[in-house]
JSON list of C-alpha atoms and ligand atoms in Angstrom, two decimals:
[
{"chain": "Q", "resi": 1, "resn": "UNK", "atom": "CA", "xyz": [-11.47, 0.71, 19.10]},
{"chain": "Q", "resi": 2, "resn": "UNK", "atom": "CA", "xyz": [-10.33, -2.40, 17.23]},
{"chain": "Q", "resi": 3, "resn": "UNK", "atom": "CA", "xyz": [-8.85, -1.57, 13.93]},
{"chain": "Q", "resi": 4, "resn": "UNK", "atom": "CA", "xyz": [-8.95, -4.99, 11.72]},
{"chain": "Q", "resi": 5, "resn": "UNK", "atom": "CA", "xyz": [-6.94, -4.42, 8.36]},
{"chain": "Q", "resi": 6, "resn": "UNK", "atom": "CA", "xyz": [-5.12, -6.63, 6.63]},
{"chain": "Q", "resi": 7, "resn": "UNK", "atom": "CA", "xyz": [-1.87, -6.03, 4.51]},
{"chain": "Q", "resi": 8, "resn": "UNK", "atom": "CA", "xyz": [-0.46, -7.14, 1.14]},
{"chain": "Q", "resi": 9, "resn": "UNK", "atom": "CA", "xyz": [3.18, -6.56, 0.57]},
{"chain": "Q", "resi": 10, "resn": "UNK", "atom": "CA", "xyz": [6.13, -7.93, -1.76]},
{"chain": "Q", "resi": 11, "resn": "UNK", "atom": "CA", "xyz": [8.93, -5.96, -0.41]},
{"chain": "Q", "resi": 12, "resn": "UNK", "atom": "CA", "xyz": [10.71, -3.86, 2.45]},
{"chain": "Q", "resi": 13, "resn": "UNK", "atom": "CA", "xyz": [7.68, -2.94, 4.45]},
{"chain": "Q", "resi": 14, "resn": "UNK", "atom": "CA", "xyz": [8.50, 0.00, 5.96]},
{"chain": "Q", "resi": 15, "resn": "UNK", "atom": "CA", "xyz": [4.75, 1.27, 5.57]},
{"chain": "Q", "resi": 16, "resn": "UNK", "atom": "CA", "xyz": [3.77, -1.46, 7.46]},
{"chain": "Q", "resi": 17, "resn": "UNK", "atom": "CA", "xyz": [6.11, -0.90, 10.27]},
{"chain": "Q", "resi": 18, "resn": "UNK", "atom": "CA", "xyz": [4.64, 2.67, 9.99]},
{"chain": "Q", "resi": 19, "resn": "UNK", "atom": "CA", "xyz": [1.03, 1.25, 10.08]},
{"chain": "Q", "resi": 20, "resn": "UNK", "atom": "CA", "xyz": [1.84, -0.61, 12.90]},
{"chain": "Q", "resi": 21, "resn": "UNK", "atom": "CA", "xyz": [3.92, 2.08, 14.83]},
{"chain": "Q", "resi": 22, "resn": "UNK", "atom": "CA", "xyz": [0.86, 4.15, 14.74]},
{"chain": "Q", "resi": 23, "resn": "UNK", "atom": "CA", "xyz": [-1.23, 1.57, 16.81]},
{"chain": "Q", "resi": 24, "resn": "UNK", "atom": "CA", "xyz": [-3.46, 0.16, 13.90]},
{"chain": "Q", "resi": 25, "resn": "UNK", "atom": "CA", "xyz": [-4.27, -3.38, 14.52]},
{"chain": "Q", "resi": 26, "resn": "UNK", "atom": "CA", "xyz": [-2.58, -5.29, 11.55]},
{"chain": "Q", "resi": 27, "resn": "UNK", "atom": "CA", "xyz": [-4.93, -8.78, 11.59]},
{"chain": "Q", "resi": 28, "resn": "UNK", "atom": "CA", "xyz": [-2.44, -10.41, 9.07]},
{"chain": "Q", "resi": 29, "resn": "UNK", "atom": "CA", "xyz": [0.13, -9.72, 6.49]},
{"chain": "Q", "resi": 30, "resn": "UNK", "atom": "CA", "xyz": [0.05, -11.63, 2.98]},
{"chain": "Q", "resi": 31, "resn": "UNK", "atom": "CA", "xyz": [2.74, -11.80, 0.45]},
{"chain": "Q", "resi": 32, "resn": "UNK", "atom": "CA", "xyz": [3.55, -13.26, -3.30]},
{"chain": "Q", "resi": 33, "resn": "UNK", "atom": "CA", "xyz": [7.41, -13.16, -1.90]},
{"chain": "Q", "resi": 34, "resn": "UNK", "atom": "CA", "xyz": [8.39, -15.40, 0.93]},
{"chain": "Q", "resi": 35, "resn": "UNK", "atom": "CA", "xyz": [11.48, -13.47, 1.39]},
{"chain": "Q", "resi": 36, "resn": "UNK", "atom": "CA", "xyz": [9.85, -9.90, 1.35]},
{"chain": "Q", "resi": 37, "resn": "UNK", "atom": "CA", "xyz": [11.49, -8.08, 4.43]},
{"chain": "Q", "resi": 38, "resn": "UNK", "atom": "CA", "xyz": [8.15, -7.03, 5.74]},
{"chain": "Q", "resi": 39, "resn": "UNK", "atom": "CA", "xyz": [7.30, -10.76, 6.38]},
{"chain": "Q", "resi": 40, "resn": "UNK", "atom": "CA", "xyz": [9.67, -10.39, 8.77]},
{"chain": "Q", "resi": 41, "resn": "UNK", "atom": "CA", "xyz": [8.48, -6.76, 10.45]},
{"chain": "Q", "resi": 42, "resn": "UNK", "atom": "CA", "xyz": [4.92, -8.89, 10.67]},
{"chain": "Q", "resi": 43, "resn": "UNK", "atom": "CA", "xyz": [6.59, -12.00, 12.48]},
{"chain": "Q", "resi": 44, "resn": "UNK", "atom": "CA", "xyz": [8.45, -9.45, 14.79]},
{"chain": "Q", "resi": 45, "resn": "UNK", "atom": "CA", "xyz": [5.35, -7.59, 15.71]},
{"chain": "Q", "resi": 46, "resn": "UNK", "atom": "CA", "xyz": [3.68, -11.31, 16.22]},
{"chain": "Q", "resi": 47, "resn": "UNK", "atom": "CA", "xyz": [1.15, -10.43, 13.18]},
{"chain": "Q", "resi": 48, "resn": "UNK", "atom": "CA", "xyz": [0.13, -13.68, 11.79]},
{"chain": "Q", "resi": 49, "resn": "UNK", "atom": "CA", "xyz": [1.86, -13.89, 7.86]},
{"chain": "Q", "resi": 50, "resn": "UNK", "atom": "CA", "xyz": [1.61, -15.71, 4.67]},
{"chain": "Q", "resi": 51, "resn": "UNK", "atom": "CA", "xyz": [3.19, -16.16, 1.33]},
{"chain": "Q", "resi": 52, "resn": "UNK", "atom": "CA", "xyz": [1.96, -17.60, -1.71]},
{"chain": "Q", "resi": 53, "resn": "UNK", "atom": "CA", "xyz": [3.94, -17.50, -5.05]},
{"chain": "Q", "resi": 54, "resn": "UNK", "atom": "CA", "xyz": [1.16, -18.18, -7.14]},
{"chain": "Q", "resi": 55, "resn": "UNK", "atom": "CA", "xyz": [-1.00, -14.76, -7.17]},
{"chain": "Q", "resi": 56, "resn": "UNK", "atom": "CA", "xyz": [-4.42, -16.55, -8.18]},
{"chain": "Q", "resi": 57, "resn": "UNK", "atom": "CA", "xyz": [-3.55, -18.98, -4.76]},
{"chain": "Q", "resi": 58, "resn": "UNK", "atom": "CA", "xyz": [-2.86, -15.69, -2.63]},
{"chain": "Q", "resi": 59, "resn": "UNK", "atom": "CA", "xyz": [-6.05, -13.64, -3.70]},
{"chain": "Q", "resi": 60, "resn": "UNK", "atom": "CA", "xyz": [-8.11, -17.00, -3.17]},
{"chain": "Q", "resi": 61, "resn": "UNK", "atom": "CA", "xyz": [-6.48, -17.55, 0.15]},
{"chain": "Q", "resi": 62, "resn": "UNK", "atom": "CA", "xyz": [-6.85, -14.15, 1.05]},
{"chain": "Q", "resi": 63, "resn": "UNK", "atom": "CA", "xyz": [-10.29, -13.86, 0.54]},
{"chain": "Q", "resi": 64, "resn": "UNK", "atom": "CA", "xyz": [-10.97, -16.74, 3.05]},
{"chain": "Q", "resi": 65, "resn": "UNK", "atom": "CA", "xyz": [-8.97, -14.69, 5.41]},
{"chain": "Q", "resi": 66, "resn": "UNK", "atom": "CA", "xyz": [-10.70, -11.64, 5.01]},
{"chain": "Q", "resi": 67, "resn": "UNK", "atom": "CA", "xyz": [-13.74, -13.47, 6.20]},
{"chain": "Q", "resi": 68, "resn": "UNK", "atom": "CA", "xyz": [-11.59, -15.26, 8.67]},
{"chain": "Q", "resi": 69, "resn": "UNK", "atom": "CA", "xyz": [-10.56, -12.10, 10.54]},
{"chain": "Q", "resi": 70, "resn": "UNK", "atom": "CA", "xyz": [-13.61, -9.85, 10.01]},
{"chain": "Q", "resi": 71, "resn": "UNK", "atom": "CA", "xyz": [-11.04, -7.46, 7.79]},
{"chain": "Q", "resi": 72, "resn": "UNK", "atom": "CA", "xyz": [-12.72, -3.89, 7.53]},
{"chain": "Q", "resi": 73, "resn": "UNK", "atom": "CA", "xyz": [-9.89, -2.35, 5.33]},
{"chain": "Q", "resi": 74, "resn": "UNK", "atom": "CA", "xyz": [-7.15, -4.49, 2.87]},
{"chain": "Q", "resi": 75, "resn": "UNK", "atom": "CA", "xyz": [-3.79, -2.09, 2.84]},
{"chain": "Q", "resi": 76, "resn": "UNK", "atom": "CA", "xyz": [-1.74, -2.55, -0.19]},
{"chain": "Q", "resi": 77, "resn": "UNK", "atom": "CA", "xyz": [1.99, -1.48, 0.99]},
{"chain": "Q", "resi": 78, "resn": "UNK", "atom": "CA", "xyz": [4.64, -2.49, -1.73]},
{"chain": "Q", "resi": 79, "resn": "UNK", "atom": "CA", "xyz": [2.64, -5.20, -3.13]},
{"chain": "Q", "resi": 80, "resn": "UNK", "atom": "CA", "xyz": [3.87, -5.53, -6.52]},
{"chain": "Q", "resi": 81, "resn": "UNK", "atom": "CA", "xyz": [1.09, -7.54, -8.29]},
{"chain": "Q", "resi": 82, "resn": "UNK", "atom": "CA", "xyz": [-1.88, -6.43, -10.26]},
{"chain": "Q", "resi": 83, "resn": "UNK", "atom": "CA", "xyz": [-4.85, -7.75, -8.43]},
{"chain": "Q", "resi": 84, "resn": "UNK", "atom": "CA", "xyz": [-7.56, -9.50, -10.42]},
{"chain": "Q", "resi": 85, "resn": "UNK", "atom": "CA", "xyz": [-10.79, -8.30, -11.55]},
{"chain": "Q", "resi": 86, "resn": "UNK", "atom": "CA", "xyz": [-12.37, -11.05, -9.92]},
{"chain": "Q", "resi": 87, "resn": "UNK", "atom": "CA", "xyz": [-10.51, -10.44, -6.74]},
{"chain": "Q", "resi": 88, "resn": "UNK", "atom": "CA", "xyz": [-11.37, -6.92, -6.73]},
{"chain": "Q", "resi": 89, "resn": "UNK", "atom": "CA", "xyz": [-15.06, -7.35, -7.43]},
{"chain": "Q", "resi": 90, "resn": "UNK", "atom": "CA", "xyz": [-15.14, -10.03, -4.84]},
{"chain": "Q", "resi": 91, "resn": "UNK", "atom": "CA", "xyz": [-15.17, -7.25, -2.30]},
{"chain": "Q", "resi": 92, "resn": "UNK", "atom": "CA", "xyz": [-17.15, -4.13, -1.50]},
{"chain": "Q", "resi": 93, "resn": "UNK", "atom": "CA", "xyz": [-16.03, -0.96, -2.87]},
{"chain": "Q", "resi": 94, "resn": "UNK", "atom": "CA", "xyz": [-13.71, 1.44, -1.00]},
{"chain": "Q", "resi": 95, "resn": "UNK", "atom": "CA", "xyz": [-12.31, -1.58, 0.76]},
{"chain": "Q", "resi": 96, "resn": "UNK", "atom": "CA", "xyz": [-8.69, -1.64, -0.77]},
{"chain": "Q", "resi": 97, "resn": "UNK", "atom": "CA", "xyz": [-6.24, 1.28, -0.60]},
{"chain": "Q", "resi": 98, "resn": "UNK", "atom": "CA", "xyz": [-3.11, 1.37, -1.75]},
{"chain": "Q", "resi": 99, "resn": "UNK", "atom": "CA", "xyz": [0.04, 3.98, -1.73]},
{"chain": "Q", "resi": 100, "resn": "UNK", "atom": "CA", "xyz": [2.03, 5.39, -5.29]},
{"chain": "Q", "resi": 101, "resn": "UNK", "atom": "CA", "xyz": [4.73, 7.65, -5.44]},
{"chain": "Q", "resi": 102, "resn": "UNK", "atom": "CA", "xyz": [3.44, 10.38, -7.36]},
{"chain": "Q", "resi": 103, "resn": "UNK", "atom": "CA", "xyz": [0.82, 12.69, -8.01]},
{"chain": "Q", "resi": 104, "resn": "UNK", "atom": "CA", "xyz": [-1.49, 10.51, -9.81]},
{"chain": "Q", "resi": 105, "resn": "UNK", "atom": "CA", "xyz": [-2.88, 10.51, -12.36]},
{"chain": "Q", "resi": 106, "resn": "UNK", "atom": "CA", "xyz": [0.64, 11.28, -13.16]},
{"chain": "Q", "resi": 107, "resn": "UNK", "atom": "CA", "xyz": [3.16, 8.45, -13.55]},
{"chain": "Q", "resi": 108, "resn": "UNK", "atom": "CA", "xyz": [1.00, 5.30, -13.07]},
{"chain": "Q", "resi": 109, "resn": "UNK", "atom": "CA", "xyz": [2.89, 2.49, -12.76]},
{"chain": "Q", "resi": 110, "resn": "UNK", "atom": "CA", "xyz": [6.05, 1.08, -12.03]},
{"chain": "Q", "resi": 111, "resn": "UNK", "atom": "CA", "xyz": [9.26, 3.44, -11.77]},
{"chain": "Q", "resi": 112, "resn": "UNK", "atom": "CA", "xyz": [7.00, 6.42, -10.67]},
{"chain": "Q", "resi": 113, "resn": "UNK", "atom": "CA", "xyz": [9.98, 7.99, -9.16]},
{"chain": "Q", "resi": 114, "resn": "UNK", "atom": "CA", "xyz": [12.24, 7.70, -12.31]},
{"chain": "Q", "resi": 115, "resn": "UNK", "atom": "CA", "xyz": [9.32, 8.64, -14.59]},
{"chain": "Q", "resi": 116, "resn": "UNK", "atom": "CA", "xyz": [8.88, 11.93, -12.65]},
{"chain": "Q", "resi": 117, "resn": "UNK", "atom": "CA", "xyz": [12.52, 12.70, -12.99]},
{"chain": "Q", "resi": 118, "resn": "UNK", "atom": "CA", "xyz": [13.16, 11.47, -16.42]},
{"chain": "Q", "resi": 119, "resn": "UNK", "atom": "CA", "xyz": [10.05, 13.86, -17.10]},
{"chain": "Q", "resi": 120, "resn": "UNK", "atom": "CA", "xyz": [11.89, 16.81, -15.65]},
{"chain": "Q", "resi": 121, "resn": "UNK", "atom": "CA", "xyz": [8.71, 17.72, -13.71]},
{"chain": "Q", "resi": 122, "resn": "UNK", "atom": "CA", "xyz": [8.81, 20.24, -11.07]},
{"chain": "Q", "resi": 123, "resn": "UNK", "atom": "CA", "xyz": [6.75, 18.60, -8.22]},
{"chain": "Q", "resi": 124, "resn": "UNK", "atom": "CA", "xyz": [5.94, 15.17, -7.37]},
{"chain": "Q", "resi": 125, "resn": "UNK", "atom": "CA", "xyz": [4.17, 13.68, -4.45]},
{"chain": "Q", "resi": 126, "resn": "UNK", "atom": "CA", "xyz": [2.16, 10.76, -2.52]},
{"chain": "Q", "resi": 127, "resn": "UNK", "atom": "CA", "xyz": [-0.95, 9.50, -3.52]},
{"chain": "Q", "resi": 128, "resn": "UNK", "atom": "CA", "xyz": [-3.42, 7.28, -1.39]},
{"chain": "Q", "resi": 129, "resn": "UNK", "atom": "CA", "xyz": [-6.12, 6.15, -3.28]},
{"chain": "Q", "resi": 130, "resn": "UNK", "atom": "CA", "xyz": [-8.86, 3.24, -3.56]},
{"chain": "Q", "resi": 131, "resn": "UNK", "atom": "CA", "xyz": [-7.74, 0.60, -5.53]},
{"chain": "Q", "resi": 132, "resn": "UNK", "atom": "CA", "xyz": [-10.21, -0.90, -8.40]},
{"chain": "Q", "resi": 133, "resn": "UNK", "atom": "CA", "xyz": [-9.17, -3.05, -11.53]},
{"chain": "Q", "resi": 134, "resn": "UNK", "atom": "CA", "xyz": [-7.01, -0.57, -13.14]},
{"chain": "Q", "resi": 135, "resn": "UNK", "atom": "CA", "xyz": [-3.38, 0.21, -12.75]},
{"chain": "Q", "resi": 136, "resn": "UNK", "atom": "CA", "xyz": [-3.45, 3.06, -10.27]},
{"chain": "Q", "resi": 137, "resn": "UNK", "atom": "CA", "xyz": [-6.79, 4.26, -11.40]},
{"chain": "Q", "resi": 138, "resn": "UNK", "atom": "CA", "xyz": [-9.03, 4.18, -8.18]},
{"chain": "Q", "resi": 139, "resn": "UNK", "atom": "CA", "xyz": [-10.47, 7.35, -6.56]},
{"chain": "Q", "resi": 140, "resn": "UNK", "atom": "CA", "xyz": [-8.14, 9.39, -4.98]},
{"chain": "Q", "resi": 141, "resn": "UNK", "atom": "CA", "xyz": [-8.40, 9.89, -1.13]},
{"chain": "Q", "resi": 142, "resn": "UNK", "atom": "CA", "xyz": [-5.44, 12.12, -0.31]},
{"chain": "Q", "resi": 143, "resn": "UNK", "atom": "CA", "xyz": [-2.08, 13.47, -1.87]},
{"chain": "Q", "resi": 144, "resn": "UNK", "atom": "CA", "xyz": [0.72, 15.21, -0.64]},
{"chain": "Q", "resi": 145, "resn": "UNK", "atom": "CA", "xyz": [3.19, 17.17, -3.26]},
{"chain": "Q", "resi": 146, "resn": "UNK", "atom": "CA", "xyz": [7.09, 17.89, -2.61]},
{"chain": "Q", "resi": 147, "resn": "UNK", "atom": "CA", "xyz": [9.16, 20.05, -5.01]},
{"chain": "Q", "resi": 148, "resn": "UNK", "atom": "CA", "xyz": [11.77, 18.05, -7.01]},
{"chain": "Q", "resi": 149, "resn": "UNK", "atom": "CA", "xyz": [15.16, 19.51, -6.20]},
{"chain": "Q", "resi": 150, "resn": "UNK", "atom": "CA", "xyz": [17.74, 19.83, -8.69]},
{"chain": "Q", "resi": 151, "resn": "UNK", "atom": "CA", "xyz": [20.52, 17.50, -6.96]},
{"chain": "Q", "resi": 152, "resn": "UNK", "atom": "CA", "xyz": [17.88, 14.94, -6.00]},
{"chain": "Q", "resi": 153, "resn": "UNK", "atom": "CA", "xyz": [18.53, 11.29, -7.33]},
{"chain": "Q", "resi": 154, "resn": "UNK", "atom": "CA", "xyz": [16.06, 8.19, -7.88]},
{"chain": "Q", "resi": 155, "resn": "UNK", "atom": "CA", "xyz": [17.22, 7.64, -4.23]},
{"chain": "Q", "resi": 156, "resn": "UNK", "atom": "CA", "xyz": [17.26, 10.48, -2.05]},
{"chain": "Q", "resi": 157, "resn": "UNK", "atom": "CA", "xyz": [13.72, 11.37, -3.52]},
{"chain": "Q", "resi": 158, "resn": "UNK", "atom": "CA", "xyz": [12.66, 8.19, -2.79]},
{"chain": "Q", "resi": 159, "resn": "UNK", "atom": "CA", "xyz": [13.86, 8.68, 0.54]},
{"chain": "Q", "resi": 160, "resn": "UNK", "atom": "CA", "xyz": [12.06, 12.19, 0.53]},
{"chain": "Q", "resi": 161, "resn": "UNK", "atom": "CA", "xyz": [8.66, 10.50, -0.55]},
{"chain": "Q", "resi": 162, "resn": "UNK", "atom": "CA", "xyz": [8.80, 7.53, 1.82]},
{"chain": "Q", "resi": 163, "resn": "UNK", "atom": "CA", "xyz": [8.81, 9.63, 4.83]},
{"chain": "Q", "resi": 164, "resn": "UNK", "atom": "CA", "xyz": [5.79, 11.40, 3.88]},
{"chain": "Q", "resi": 165, "resn": "UNK", "atom": "CA", "xyz": [4.17, 7.98, 2.43]},
{"chain": "Q", "resi": 166, "resn": "UNK", "atom": "CA", "xyz": [4.88, 6.62, 6.41]},
{"chain": "Q", "resi": 167, "resn": "UNK", "atom": "CA", "xyz": [2.78, 9.52, 8.03]},
{"chain": "Q", "resi": 168, "resn": "UNK", "atom": "CA", "xyz": [0.19, 9.76, 5.31]},
{"chain": "Q", "resi": 169, "resn": "UNK", "atom": "CA", "xyz": [-0.51, 6.53, 4.62]},
{"chain": "Q", "resi": 170, "resn": "UNK", "atom": "CA", "xyz": [-0.96, 5.64, 8.31]},
{"chain": "Q", "resi": 171, "resn": "UNK", "atom": "CA", "xyz": [-2.76, 8.89, 9.25]},
{"chain": "Q", "resi": 172, "resn": "UNK", "atom": "CA", "xyz": [-5.20, 8.27, 6.18]},
{"chain": "Q", "resi": 173, "resn": "UNK", "atom": "CA", "xyz": [-5.95, 4.66, 6.98]},
{"chain": "Q", "resi": 174, "resn": "UNK", "atom": "CA", "xyz": [-6.52, 5.56, 10.74]},
{"chain": "Q", "resi": 175, "resn": "UNK", "atom": "CA", "xyz": [-9.25, 8.14, 9.37]},
{"chain": "Q", "resi": 176, "resn": "UNK", "atom": "CA", "xyz": [-10.67, 5.90, 7.15]},
{"chain": "Q", "resi": 177, "resn": "UNK", "atom": "CA", "xyz": [-11.21, 3.42, 10.09]},
{"chain": "Q", "resi": 178, "resn": "UNK", "atom": "CA", "xyz": [-12.54, 5.74, 12.41]},
{"chain": "Q", "resi": 179, "resn": "UNK", "atom": "CA", "xyz": [-14.94, 7.28, 9.83]},
{"chain": "Q", "resi": 180, "resn": "UNK", "atom": "CA", "xyz": [-16.38, 3.58, 8.92]},
{"chain": "Q", "resi": 181, "resn": "UNK", "atom": "CA", "xyz": [-17.08, 2.42, 12.42]},
{"chain": "H", "resi": 1, "resn": "GRF", "atom": "C1", "xyz": [6.19, 2.47, -1.49]},
{"chain": "H", "resi": 1, "resn": "GRF", "atom": "O1", "xyz": [7.00, 3.21, -2.04]},
{"chain": "H", "resi": 1, "resn": "GRF", "atom": "C2", "xyz": [4.84, 2.90, -2.05]},
{"chain": "H", "resi": 1, "resn": "GRF", "atom": "O2", "xyz": [4.70, 3.76, -2.70]},
{"chain": "H", "resi": 1, "resn": "GRF", "atom": "C3", "xyz": [5.05, 1.87, -3.42]},
{"chain": "H", "resi": 1, "resn": "GRF", "atom": "O3", "xyz": [5.94, 0.59, -2.95]},
{"chain": "H", "resi": 1, "resn": "GRF", "atom": "C4", "xyz": [6.54, 1.02, -2.10]},
{"chain": "H", "resi": 1, "resn": "GRF", "atom": "C5", "xyz": [6.56, 0.08, -1.06]},
{"chain": "H", "resi": 1, "resn": "GRF", "atom": "O4", "xyz": [7.53, 0.18, 0.28]},
{"chain": "H", "resi": 1, "resn": "GRF", "atom": "N1", "xyz": [3.25, 1.34, -3.61]},
{"chain": "H", "resi": 1, "resn": "GRF", "atom": "P1", "xyz": [7.60, -0.30, 1.69]},
{"chain": "H", "resi": 1, "resn": "GRF", "atom": "O5", "xyz": [7.65, -1.76, 1.12]},
{"chain": "H", "resi": 1, "resn": "GRF", "atom": "O6", "xyz": [6.44, -0.09, 2.26]},
{"chain": "H", "resi": 1, "resn": "GRF", "atom": "O7", "xyz": [9.01, -0.16, 2.16]}
]
C-alpha cells in the first residue's frame, strides 16, 4: 500500500519522525521555517523538503505540490501558522489533520500545556482532529487522556504528551489512509 501524505511543520519534527518510523510514505515536507529541525529529519530520510518564509507563498506552492505528488492527506505536525481560509477551502473536506496537546475543545491555540497547568486541570491529553479555517476547531478524530501529576512541570507534561502523540498520530494517520483506500 502506498501512503501519499505530505507534512507541514515549523519545529522539531518529532511527530514527523514517528510517522516515518511507522512506515508511512511521506512524499514531501514543507515548512515556514528554513531552520526547522524537522527539515533535517526529512532530508536524512531522503524526503523532498521545501521552505518558504512567506506563508501565503508557502500555501500557494504546497497546493501545487499536493497535485504534483498526488497527496491523499495533508498532515500538520507542529505547523505554527494558521492556514488561510482560501487554502483550506481549496482542498476537500477531511483532507488536513492536526495533532494538539490538549483535550479539545479545551485549551485551544498556543501554550495548551501551560493553559492546562495554570487552570489546575486534573486531566489533559492529546487530540487528533481534522482542520478547518478556525483555530483547533475542526472535528475530532481521536483523543487520549492522561492525569496531570502534582509534580508535572510544563516540560515533564510535554514529554508525557509527546510520547502519546507519536503513537496516536501515526496510528490514526495509518487508519485514515487504510479507510480511504
Ligand atoms: C506537538 O506537541 C503538537 O501537539 C503541536 O506541536 C508539537 C510539534 O512537535 N501541534 P514536533 O515538532 O512534532 O516535535
